[in-house]
Amino acid sequence: FCSYNIGMWLGLPLHRSSEEFIAANQSKFKAIKCLIKVYTQEKKYPCPFYFTEELPYNIPVVLGQAGFFDHHRVCFDWKKKEIEVFKK
């Protein structure tokens, strides 16, 4: 999920109809789906992103299982302040 403002800044067609989702805290929210190309390790992958005005301002992007984590293994190294992304 991604902030609606980021989608607007990218010039994406966000005039489409929205879908309803349920957050981890069981609250409902709406988001608009756009297919975006994500680039990792010099490769590009089509990834569905959902843009919403209902994400907290201080959390503008939330990566989900479908479209990213189902295609990649991600390793977070806190001490080195590195994130490694590997194709599954």
mmCIF file of C-alpha atoms in Angstrom:
data_model
loop_
_atom_site.group_PDB
_atom_site.id
_atom_site.type_symbol
_atom_site.label_atom_id
_atom_site.label_comp_id
_atom_site.label_asym_id
_atom_site.label_seq_id
_atom_site.Cartn_x
_atom_site.Cartn_y
_atom_site.Cartn_z
ATOM 1 C CA PHE A 1 0.000 0.000 0.000
ATOM 2 C CA CYS A 2 1.178 3.490 -0.714
ATOM 3 C CA SER A 3 0.129 7.032 0.121
ATOM 4 C CA TYR A 4 -2.311 8.566 -2.363
ATOM 5 C CA ASN A 5 -0.113 11.689 -2.463
ATOM 6 C CA ILE A 6 2.852 9.654 -3.751
ATOM 7 C CA GLY A 7 0.673 8.255 -6.533
ATOM 8 C CA MET A 8 -0.424 11.762 -7.466
ATOM 9 C CA TRP A 9 3.201 12.966 -7.470
ATOM 10 C CA LEU A 10 4.111 10.062 -9.789
ATOM 11 C CA GLY A 11 1.292 11.087 -12.139
ATOM 12 C CA LEU A 12 -0.553 7.777 -11.881
ATOM 13 C CA PRO A 13 -4.183 7.374 -12.997
ATOM 14 C CA LEU A 14 -5.839 7.336 -9.577
ATOM 15 C CA HIS A 15 -9.335 8.110 -10.850
ATOM 16 C CA ARG A 16 -10.227 4.404 -10.929
ATOM 17 C CA SER A 17 -12.693 2.808 -8.530
ATOM 18 C CA SER A 18 -11.347 1.721 -5.158
ATOM 19 C CA GLU A 19 -11.386 -1.641 -3.402
ATOM 20 C CA GLU A 20 -12.057 -2.216 0.280
ATOM 21 C CA PHE A 21 -9.475 -3.852 2.571
ATOM 22 C CA ILE A 22 -9.263 -4.783 6.244
ATOM 23 C CA ALA A 23 -6.198 -3.667 8.210
ATOM 24 C CA ALA A 24 -4.423 -5.690 10.899
ATOM 25 C CA ASN A 25 -6.464 -3.805 13.532
ATOM 26 C CA GLN A 26 -9.669 -4.915 11.726
ATOM 27 C CA SER A 27 -10.551 -1.400 10.502
ATOM 28 C CA LYS A 28 -11.741 -1.068 6.907
ATOM 29 C CA PHE A 29 -10.127 1.225 4.354
ATOM 30 C CA LYS A 30 -10.268 1.825 0.600
ATOM 31 C CA ALA A 31 -7.420 1.832 -1.915
ATOM 32 C CA ILE A 32 -6.989 2.213 -5.685
ATOM 33 C CA LYS A 33 -4.968 -0.407 -7.586
ATOM 34 C CA CYS A 34 -2.240 0.576 -10.080
ATOM 35 C CA LEU A 35 0.333 -1.718 -11.687
ATOM 36 C CA ILE A 36 3.854 -0.362 -11.171
ATOM 37 C CA LYS A 37 7.261 -1.649 -12.255
ATOM 38 C CA VAL A 38 9.570 -2.319 -9.297
ATOM 39 C CA TYR A 39 13.294 -2.405 -10.080
ATOM 40 C CA THR A 40 15.605 -4.660 -8.040
ATOM 41 C CA GLN A 41 19.005 -6.069 -8.962
ATOM 42 C CA GLU A 42 18.811 -4.496 -12.428
ATOM 43 C CA LYS A 43 15.547 -6.329 -13.180
ATOM 44 C CA LYS A 44 12.008 -5.005 -13.318
ATOM 45 C CA TYR A 45 8.887 -6.699 -12.031
ATOM 46 C CA PRO A 46 5.246 -5.712 -12.430
ATOM 47 C CA CYS A 47 3.862 -5.157 -8.950
ATOM 48 C CA PRO A 48 0.316 -4.194 -7.971
ATOM 49 C CA PHE A 49 0.365 -1.168 -5.673
ATOM 50 C CA TYR A 50 -2.699 0.089 -3.856
ATOM 51 C CA PHE A 51 -2.883 3.828 -3.194
ATOM 52 C CA THR A 52 -4.885 5.148 -0.279
ATOM 53 C CA GLU A 53 -5.462 8.385 1.619
ATOM 54 C CA GLU A 54 -5.928 6.392 4.802
ATOM 55 C CA LEU A 55 -2.293 5.484 5.633
ATOM 56 C CA PRO A 56 -0.766 7.447 8.516
ATOM 57 C CA TYR A 57 1.319 10.398 7.286
ATOM 58 C CA ASN A 58 4.492 9.041 8.909
ATOM 59 C CA ILE A 59 4.074 5.624 7.179
ATOM 60 C CA PRO A 60 3.701 6.456 3.464
ATOM 61 C CA VAL A 61 4.483 2.954 2.093
ATOM 62 C CA VAL A 62 3.677 -0.543 3.346
ATOM 63 C CA LEU A 63 5.060 -3.442 1.241
ATOM 64 C CA GLY A 64 2.773 -6.436 1.096
ATOM 65 C CA GLN A 65 3.026 -10.149 0.553
ATOM 66 C CA ALA A 66 1.475 -10.136 -2.937
ATOM 67 C CA GLY A 67 3.666 -8.622 -5.624
ATOM 68 C CA PHE A 68 6.880 -8.103 -3.689
ATOM 69 C CA PHE A 69 7.628 -10.439 -0.785
ATOM 70 C CA ASP A 70 6.213 -13.399 -2.707
ATOM 71 C CA HIS A 71 8.909 -12.818 -5.380
ATOM 72 C CA HIS A 72 11.845 -11.740 -3.190
ATOM 73 C CA ARG A 73 13.711 -12.678 -0.040
ATOM 74 C CA VAL A 74 14.603 -9.591 1.966
ATOM 75 C CA CYS A 75 17.392 -9.448 4.552
ATOM 76 C CA PHE A 76 17.544 -6.517 6.982
ATOM 77 C CA ASP A 77 20.942 -5.951 8.649
ATOM 78 C CA TRP A 78 20.359 -3.442 11.444
ATOM 79 C CA LYS A 79 24.028 -3.041 12.421
ATOM 80 C CA LYS A 80 25.208 -2.359 8.862
ATOM 81 C CA LYS A 81 22.039 -0.372 8.046
ATOM 82 C CA GLU A 82 21.631 -2.446 4.884
ATOM 83 C CA ILE A 83 18.718 -4.096 3.143
ATOM 84 C CA GLU A 84 19.453 -6.898 0.685
ATOM 85 C CA VAL A 85 16.847 -8.059 -1.825
ATOM 86 C CA PHE A 86 17.157 -11.468 -3.527
ATOM 87 C CA LYS A 87 14.992 -13.002 -6.237
ATOM 88 C CA LYS A 88 13.323 -16.213 -4.953
#
